The first five atom37 places (N, CA, C, CB, O) and aatype in JSON, in Angstrom:
{
  "aatype": [12, 15, 5, 2, 10, 15, 0, 3, 5, 6, 10, 19, 15, 3, 19, 19, 0, 4, 5, 10, 19, 9, 11, 5, 9, 10, 3, 19, 9, 3, 19, 9, 0, 14, 19, 6, 19, 1, 6, 11, 12, 0, 2, 5, 10, 11, 16, 9, 3, 13, 16, 16, 8, 14, 0, 19, 0, 3, 14, 19, 16, 1, 1, 0, 9, 5, 11, 0, 9, 0, 10, 9, 6, 10, 11, 13, 16, 14, 5, 6, 6, 16, 8],
  "atom_mask": [
    [1, 1, 1, 1, 1],
    [1, 1, 1, 1, 1],
    [1, 1, 1, 1, 1],
    [1, 1, 1, 1, 1],
    [1, 1, 1, 1, 1],
    [1, 1, 1, 1, 1],
    [1, 1, 1, 1, 1],
    [1, 1, 1, 1, 1],
    [1, 1, 1, 1, 1],
    [1, 1, 1, 1, 1],
    [1, 1, 1, 1, 1],
    [1, 1, 1, 1, 1],
    [1, 1, 1, 1, 1],
    [1, 1, 1, 1, 1],
    [1, 1, 1, 1, 1],
    [1, 1, 1, 1, 1],
    [1, 1, 1, 1, 1],
    [1, 1, 1, 1, 1],
    [1, 1, 1, 1, 1],
    [1, 1, 1, 1, 1],
    [1, 1, 1, 1, 1],
    [1, 1, 1, 1, 1],
    [1, 1, 1, 1, 1],
    [1, 1, 1, 1, 1],
    [1, 1, 1, 1, 1],
    [1, 1, 1, 1, 1],
    [1, 1, 1, 1, 1],
    [1, 1, 1, 1, 1],
    [1, 1, 1, 1, 1],
    [1, 1, 1, 1, 1],
    [1, 1, 1, 1, 1],
    [1, 1, 1, 1, 1],
    [1, 1, 1, 1, 1],
    [1, 1, 1, 1, 1],
    [1, 1, 1, 1, 1],
    [1, 1, 1, 1, 1],
    [1, 1, 1, 1, 1],
    [1, 1, 1, 1, 1],
    [1, 1, 1, 1, 1],
    [1, 1, 1, 1, 1],
    [1, 1, 1, 1, 1],
    [1, 1, 1, 1, 1],
    [1, 1, 1, 1, 1],
    [1, 1, 1, 1, 1],
    [1, 1, 1, 1, 1],
    [1, 1, 1, 1, 1],
    [1, 1, 1, 1, 1],
    [1, 1, 1, 1, 1],
    [1, 1, 1, 1, 1],
    [1, 1, 1, 1, 1],
    [1, 1, 1, 1, 1],
    [1, 1, 1, 1, 1],
    [1, 1, 1, 1, 1],
    [1, 1, 1, 1, 1],
    [1, 1, 1, 1, 1],
    [1, 1, 1, 1, 1],
    [1, 1, 1, 1, 1],
    [1, 1, 1, 1, 1],
    [1, 1, 1, 1, 1],
    [1, 1, 1, 1, 1],
    [1, 1, 1, 1, 1],
    [1, 1, 1, 1, 1],
    [1, 1, 1, 1, 1],
    [1, 1, 1, 1, 1],
    [1, 1, 1, 1, 1],
    [1, 1, 1, 1, 1],
    [1, 1, 1, 1, 1],
    [1, 1, 1, 1, 1],
    [1, 1, 1, 1, 1],
    [1, 1, 1, 1, 1],
    [1, 1, 1, 1, 1],
    [1, 1, 1, 1, 1],
    [1, 1, 1, 1, 1],
    [1, 1, 1, 1, 1],
    [1, 1, 1, 1, 1],
    [1, 1, 1, 1, 1],
    [1, 1, 1, 1, 1],
    [1, 1, 1, 1, 1],
    [1, 1, 1, 1, 1],
    [1, 1, 1, 1, 1],
    [1, 1, 1, 1, 1],
    [1, 1, 1, 1, 1],
    [1, 1, 1, 1, 1]
  ],
  "atom_positions": [
    [[1.08, -1.1, 0.03], [0.1, -0.1, -0.07], [0.8, 1.11, -0.08], [-0.91, -0.15, 0.98], [0.33, 2.0, 0.63]],
    [[1.9, 1.36, -0.78], [2.83, 2.03, -0.76], [2.61, 3.35, -1.97], [3.96, 1.05, -0.91], [3.26, 4.38, -2.12]],
    [[1.36, 2.78, -2.73], [1.08, 3.74, -3.85], [0.51, 5.08, -3.73], [0.3, 3.17, -4.66], [-0.57, 5.08, -3.13]],
    [[0.93, 6.21, -4.13], [0.38, 7.39, -4.18], [-0.66, 7.75, -4.49], [0.84, 7.94, -4.64], [-0.98, 7.1, -5.49]],
    [[-1.45, 8.46, -4.21], [-2.89, 8.62, -4.34], [-2.83, 10.14, -4.33], [-3.86, 7.89, -3.14], [-2.13, 10.84, -3.59]],
    [[-3.85, 10.62, -5.48], [-4.19, 11.81, -5.71], [-5.07, 12.54, -4.27], [-5.0, 11.7, -7.09], [-5.71, 11.75, -3.57]],
    [[-5.07, 13.65, -4.0], [-6.02, 14.23, -3.26], [-7.42, 13.77, -3.09], [-6.06, 15.32, -3.67], [-7.95, 13.35, -2.06]],
    [[-8.02, 13.96, -4.46], [-9.37, 13.36, -4.88], [-9.35, 11.86, -4.35], [-9.6, 13.42, -6.58], [-10.11, 11.4, -3.51]],
    [[-8.4, 11.24, -4.96], [-8.36, 9.83, -4.59], [-8.68, 9.23, -3.0], [-6.99, 9.44, -4.96], [-9.53, 8.42, -2.65]],
    [[-7.61, 10.02, -2.15], [-7.58, 9.7, -0.86], [-8.71, 10.28, -0.46], [-6.45, 10.07, -0.14], [-9.27, 9.39, 0.17]],
    [[-9.46, 11.32, -0.44], [-10.98, 11.75, 0.11], [-11.68, 10.91, -0.64], [-11.55, 13.34, -0.11], [-12.7, 11.06, 0.03]],
    [[-12.01, 10.12, -1.49], [-12.91, 9.21, -1.72], [-12.37, 7.84, -0.99], [-13.14, 9.13, -3.26], [-13.27, 7.09, -0.62]],
    [[-11.39, 7.52, -0.81], [-10.82, 6.47, 0.14], [-11.55, 6.44, 1.28], [-9.41, 6.67, 0.52], [-12.32, 5.55, 1.64]],
    [[-11.23, 7.68, 1.94], [-11.71, 8.3, 3.19], [-13.0, 8.11, 3.45], [-11.53, 9.63, 3.23], [-13.36, 7.73, 4.56]],
    [[-13.87, 8.34, 2.44], [-15.22, 8.3, 2.42], [-15.96, 7.11, 2.68], [-15.58, 8.7, 1.35], [-16.94, 6.88, 3.39]],
    [[-14.99, 6.14, 1.67], [-15.67, 4.85, 1.11], [-15.6, 3.94, 2.98], [-14.39, 3.9, -0.62], [-16.52, 3.37, 3.56]],
    [[-14.03, 4.18, 3.48], [-13.74, 3.64, 4.45], [-14.7, 4.34, 5.63], [-12.3, 3.69, 4.54], [-15.15, 3.46, 6.37]],
    [[-15.02, 5.33, 5.92], [-15.99, 6.0, 6.72], [-17.38, 5.19, 6.71], [-16.16, 7.47, 6.2], [-17.99, 4.73, 7.67]],
    [[-17.73, 5.14, 5.29], [-19.32, 4.58, 5.09], [-19.08, 2.79, 5.54], [-20.0, 4.85, 3.01], [-20.08, 2.16, 5.91]],
    [[-18.0, 2.25, 5.48], [-17.62, 0.87, 5.71], [-18.07, 0.97, 7.32], [-15.87, 0.45, 5.31], [-19.07, 0.42, 7.78]],
    [[-17.27, 1.64, 7.96], [-17.54, 1.72, 9.41], [-18.88, 2.13, 9.97], [-16.64, 2.61, 9.94], [-19.43, 1.97, 11.06]],
    [[-19.17, 2.64, 8.94], [-20.86, 3.45, 9.48], [-21.68, 1.97, 9.52], [-21.84, 4.93, 7.94], [-22.24, 1.44, 10.48]],
    [[-21.6, 1.64, 8.54], [-22.49, 0.37, 7.98], [-22.34, -0.68, 8.96], [-22.01, -0.25, 6.49], [-23.34, -1.28, 9.38]],
    [[-21.12, -0.95, 9.38], [-21.02, -1.77, 10.69], [-21.56, -1.28, 11.95], [-19.7, -2.01, 10.98], [-22.22, -2.06, 12.63]],
    [[-21.33, 0.1, 12.41], [-22.01, 0.64, 13.46], [-23.47, 0.38, 13.35], [-21.72, 2.03, 13.56], [-23.93, -0.24, 14.31]],
    [[-24.16, 0.67, 12.56], [-25.56, 0.61, 12.14], [-26.02, -0.68, 12.28], [-25.78, 1.06, 10.79], [-27.05, -0.84, 12.93]],
    [[-25.49, -1.59, 11.82], [-25.67, -3.19, 12.07], [-25.69, -3.25, 13.68], [-24.27, -4.24, 11.36], [-26.71, -3.51, 14.32]],
    [[-24.67, -3.04, 14.14], [-24.52, -3.03, 15.57], [-25.81, -2.5, 16.49], [-23.29, -2.15, 15.83], [-26.49, -3.19, 17.24]],
    [[-25.95, -1.18, 16.24], [-27.28, -0.42, 16.56], [-28.41, -1.25, 16.59], [-27.6, 0.64, 15.59], [-29.01, -1.7, 17.57]],
    [[-28.62, -1.41, 15.28], [-29.7, -2.08, 14.71], [-30.24, -3.52, 15.63], [-29.19, -2.44, 13.21], [-31.43, -3.82, 15.77]],
    [[-29.28, -4.15, 16.09], [-29.03, -5.1, 16.86], [-29.42, -4.93, 18.32], [-27.79, -5.34, 16.7], [-30.27, -5.68, 18.79]],
    [[-28.82, -3.98, 19.06], [-28.83, -3.52, 20.46], [-29.79, -2.2, 21.06], [-27.39, -3.19, 20.67], [-30.13, -1.96, 22.22]],
    [[-30.03, -1.55, 19.97], [-30.66, -0.21, 20.53], [-32.03, -0.56, 20.32], [-30.22, 1.26, 19.77], [-32.42, -1.12, 19.29]],
    [[-32.94, -0.15, 21.51], [-34.22, 0.06, 21.09], [-35.11, 0.94, 20.38], [-34.59, 0.0, 21.78], [-34.63, 2.07, 20.49]],
    [[-36.18, 0.97, 19.71], [-36.78, 1.76, 18.87], [-36.48, 3.24, 19.13], [-38.11, 1.46, 18.91], [-36.08, 4.08, 18.33]],
    [[-36.8, 3.39, 20.58], [-36.76, 4.78, 21.13], [-35.55, 5.46, 20.91], [-36.99, 4.8, 22.52], [-35.58, 6.67, 20.69]],
    [[-34.28, 4.7, 20.94], [-32.96, 5.32, 20.63], [-32.76, 5.46, 19.37], [-31.9, 4.66, 21.1], [-32.13, 6.44, 18.98]],
    [[-33.26, 4.51, 18.48], [-32.89, 4.85, 17.33], [-34.1, 6.29, 16.47], [-32.82, 3.28, 16.6], [-33.76, 7.05, 15.57]],
    [[-35.14, 6.24, 17.0], [-35.75, 7.32, 16.68], [-35.41, 8.76, 17.08], [-36.8, 7.07, 17.01], [-35.8, 9.75, 16.48]],
    [[-34.46, 8.74, 18.42], [-34.11, 9.57, 18.96], [-32.97, 10.06, 18.12], [-33.97, 9.24, 20.18], [-32.91, 11.27, 17.93]],
    [[-31.89, 9.14, 17.47], [-31.01, 9.49, 16.71], [-31.56, 10.4, 15.64], [-30.4, 8.39, 16.27], [-31.21, 11.57, 15.72]],
    [[-32.45, 10.03, 14.56], [-33.11, 10.47, 13.62], [-33.66, 11.9, 13.89], [-34.03, 9.54, 13.35], [-33.53, 12.84, 13.11]],
    [[-34.35, 11.93, 15.22], [-35.04, 13.28, 15.69], [-34.05, 14.27, 15.69], [-35.69, 13.25, 17.13], [-34.33, 15.31, 15.08]],
    [[-32.78, 14.19, 16.32], [-31.7, 14.77, 16.52], [-31.3, 15.55, 15.16], [-30.74, 13.78, 17.0], [-31.17, 16.78, 15.13]],
    [[-31.13, 14.73, 14.09], [-30.75, 15.53, 12.91], [-31.84, 16.23, 12.47], [-30.21, 14.76, 11.83], [-31.55, 17.23, 11.81]],
    [[-33.44, 15.91, 12.7], [-34.08, 16.67, 12.14], [-34.47, 17.79, 12.61], [-34.8, 16.19, 11.8], [-35.16, 18.52, 11.89]],
    [[-34.14, 18.17, 13.87], [-34.28, 19.32, 14.61], [-33.61, 20.13, 14.11], [-34.03, 19.28, 15.82], [-34.03, 21.28, 14.17]],
    [[-32.31, 19.88, 13.42], [-31.4, 21.12, 12.95], [-32.48, 22.1, 11.57], [-29.58, 20.28, 12.13], [-33.07, 21.73, 10.56]],
    [[-32.28, 23.41, 12.24], [-33.22, 24.42, 11.74], [-32.16, 24.5, 10.43], [-33.57, 25.97, 12.83], [-31.0, 24.85, 10.67]],
    [[-32.44, 24.28, 9.39], [-31.89, 24.55, 7.99], [-31.78, 25.92, 7.69], [-32.72, 23.96, 6.93], [-30.91, 26.27, 6.9]],
    [[-32.73, 26.97, 8.34], [-32.91, 28.32, 8.09], [-31.84, 29.24, 8.8], [-34.29, 28.67, 8.51], [-31.47, 30.31, 8.31]],
    [[-31.4, 28.75, 9.93], [-30.79, 29.57, 10.9], [-29.33, 28.88, 10.97], [-31.65, 29.6, 12.36], [-28.44, 29.67, 10.67]],
    [[-28.89, 27.57, 11.3], [-27.85, 26.85, 11.71], [-26.71, 27.29, 10.81], [-28.16, 25.38, 11.68], [-26.92, 27.33, 9.6]],
    [[-25.78, 27.56, 11.19], [-24.11, 28.09, 10.62], [-23.91, 26.8, 9.4], [-22.46, 27.98, 12.27], [-23.83, 26.93, 8.18]],
    [[-23.86, 25.68, 10.15], [-23.2, 24.75, 9.21], [-24.0, 24.41, 7.91], [-22.92, 23.47, 9.95], [-23.4, 23.96, 6.93]],
    [[-25.26, 24.61, 7.89], [-26.21, 24.51, 6.51], [-25.75, 25.31, 5.79], [-27.68, 24.77, 6.53], [-25.81, 24.84, 4.65]],
    [[-25.07, 26.84, 5.76], [-24.7, 27.61, 4.8], [-23.77, 27.04, 3.99], [-24.29, 28.71, 5.22], [-23.65, 27.6, 2.91]],
    [[-23.0, 25.96, 4.2], [-22.11, 25.22, 3.24], [-22.93, 24.03, 2.54], [-20.8, 24.64, 4.03], [-23.17, 22.96, 3.11]],
    [[-23.3, 24.36, 1.26], [-23.86, 22.94, 0.59], [-23.44, 21.58, 1.12], [-23.43, 22.87, -0.88], [-24.19, 20.76, 1.65]],
    [[-22.19, 21.46, 0.92], [-21.8, 20.25, 1.25], [-22.34, 19.58, 2.69], [-20.39, 20.37, 1.2], [-22.91, 18.49, 2.77]],
    [[-22.08, 20.35, 3.67], [-22.66, 20.03, 5.1], [-24.11, 20.01, 4.91], [-22.26, 21.13, 6.29], [-24.74, 19.01, 5.24]],
    [[-24.58, 20.84, 4.5], [-26.06, 20.57, 4.09], [-26.45, 19.38, 3.69], [-26.47, 21.31, 3.11], [-27.14, 18.72, 4.47]],
    [[-26.15, 18.92, 2.6], [-26.13, 17.56, 1.96], [-26.03, 16.48, 2.87], [-25.03, 17.42, 1.04], [-26.93, 15.65, 3.05]],
    [[-24.84, 16.5, 3.5], [-24.42, 15.45, 4.24], [-25.59, 15.28, 5.72], [-22.71, 15.81, 4.62], [-26.04, 14.28, 6.27]],
    [[-25.73, 16.37, 5.93], [-27.21, 16.15, 7.0], [-28.26, 15.55, 6.75], [-27.88, 17.21, 7.36], [-28.8, 14.76, 7.53]],
    [[-28.78, 15.92, 5.35], [-29.77, 15.16, 4.81], [-29.81, 13.89, 4.63], [-29.99, 15.51, 3.9], [-30.73, 13.13, 4.94]],
    [[-28.41, 13.53, 3.92], [-28.15, 11.96, 3.66], [-28.17, 11.36, 5.12], [-26.57, 11.62, 2.82], [-28.78, 10.32, 5.37]],
    [[-27.48, 12.04, 6.02], [-27.47, 11.3, 7.23], [-29.01, 11.03, 7.83], [-26.55, 12.12, 8.26], [-29.24, 9.92, 8.32]],
    [[-29.98, 11.96, 7.81], [-31.36, 11.65, 7.96], [-31.72, 10.68, 7.37], [-32.14, 12.51, 7.64], [-32.13, 9.72, 8.04]],
    [[-31.68, 10.59, 5.8], [-32.16, 9.72, 5.12], [-31.71, 8.13, 5.37], [-31.9, 10.19, 3.92], [-32.43, 7.13, 5.29]],
    [[-30.2, 8.23, 5.73], [-29.97, 6.84, 5.97], [-30.36, 6.32, 7.33], [-28.59, 6.56, 5.74], [-30.49, 5.11, 7.5]],
    [[-30.56, 7.24, 8.38], [-31.26, 6.63, 9.38], [-32.58, 6.18, 9.23], [-31.27, 7.37, 10.3], [-33.01, 5.13, 9.71]],
    [[-33.33, 7.13, 8.41], [-34.56, 6.82, 8.27], [-34.91, 5.08, 7.3], [-35.1, 8.25, 7.54], [-35.71, 4.16, 7.45]],
    [[-34.07, 5.32, 6.6], [-33.92, 4.14, 5.82], [-33.75, 2.99, 6.37], [-33.02, 4.22, 5.07], [-34.44, 1.98, 6.27]],
    [[-32.63, 3.19, 7.04], [-32.24, 1.83, 8.14], [-33.01, 1.44, 9.19], [-31.03, 2.0, 8.89], [-33.11, 0.29, 9.6]],
    [[-33.61, 2.49, 9.67], [-34.37, 2.62, 10.99], [-35.73, 2.43, 11.04], [-34.21, 3.82, 11.54], [-36.44, 2.5, 12.04]],
    [[-36.06, 2.17, 9.82], [-37.76, 2.24, 9.38], [-38.28, 1.09, 10.0], [-38.17, 2.15, 7.64], [-38.02, -0.05, 9.64]],
    [[-39.18, 1.45, 11.14], [-39.46, -0.15, 11.81], [-40.05, -1.1, 10.57], [-40.82, -0.11, 13.26], [-40.69, -0.67, 9.6]],
    [[-39.76, -2.2, 10.78], [-40.08, -3.1, 10.02], [-41.4, -4.15, 10.57], [-38.78, -3.73, 9.81], [-41.33, -4.39, 11.78]],
    [[-42.21, -4.6, 10.09], [-43.21, -5.49, 10.52], [-42.43, -6.79, 10.21], [-44.7, -5.3, 9.77], [-41.8, -7.01, 9.18]],
    [[-42.6, -7.73, 11.44], [-41.95, -9.12, 11.5], [-42.91, -9.59, 10.85], [-41.6, -9.87, 12.83], [-44.08, -9.24, 10.78]],
    [[-42.01, -10.9, 10.11], [-43.07, -11.78, 9.63], [-42.81, -12.99, 9.9], [-43.33, -11.72, 8.33], [-41.71, -13.32, 9.45]],
    [[-43.58, -14.13, 10.68], [-43.28, -15.15, 11.32], [-44.12, -16.05, 10.88], [-43.24, -15.01, 12.57], [-44.08, -17.2, 11.33]]
  ]
}
């Protein structure tokens, strides 16, 4: 792994690594966290006021927040159990 990567390649690599770690964390949370905890996680991000919060002035950060909400909602949408 002594290959030199461009700055863009390093950034993409870092993002993919983060996504893999997050996927593992979400899998663990899905097993151990009660529904209330999962709902609280999504609600904390939903309460960000996009009209006043300084972080959302940056379009990259704003998109990241929106994607995080979408990920949690998709991952943690209560599923009906089928037995």
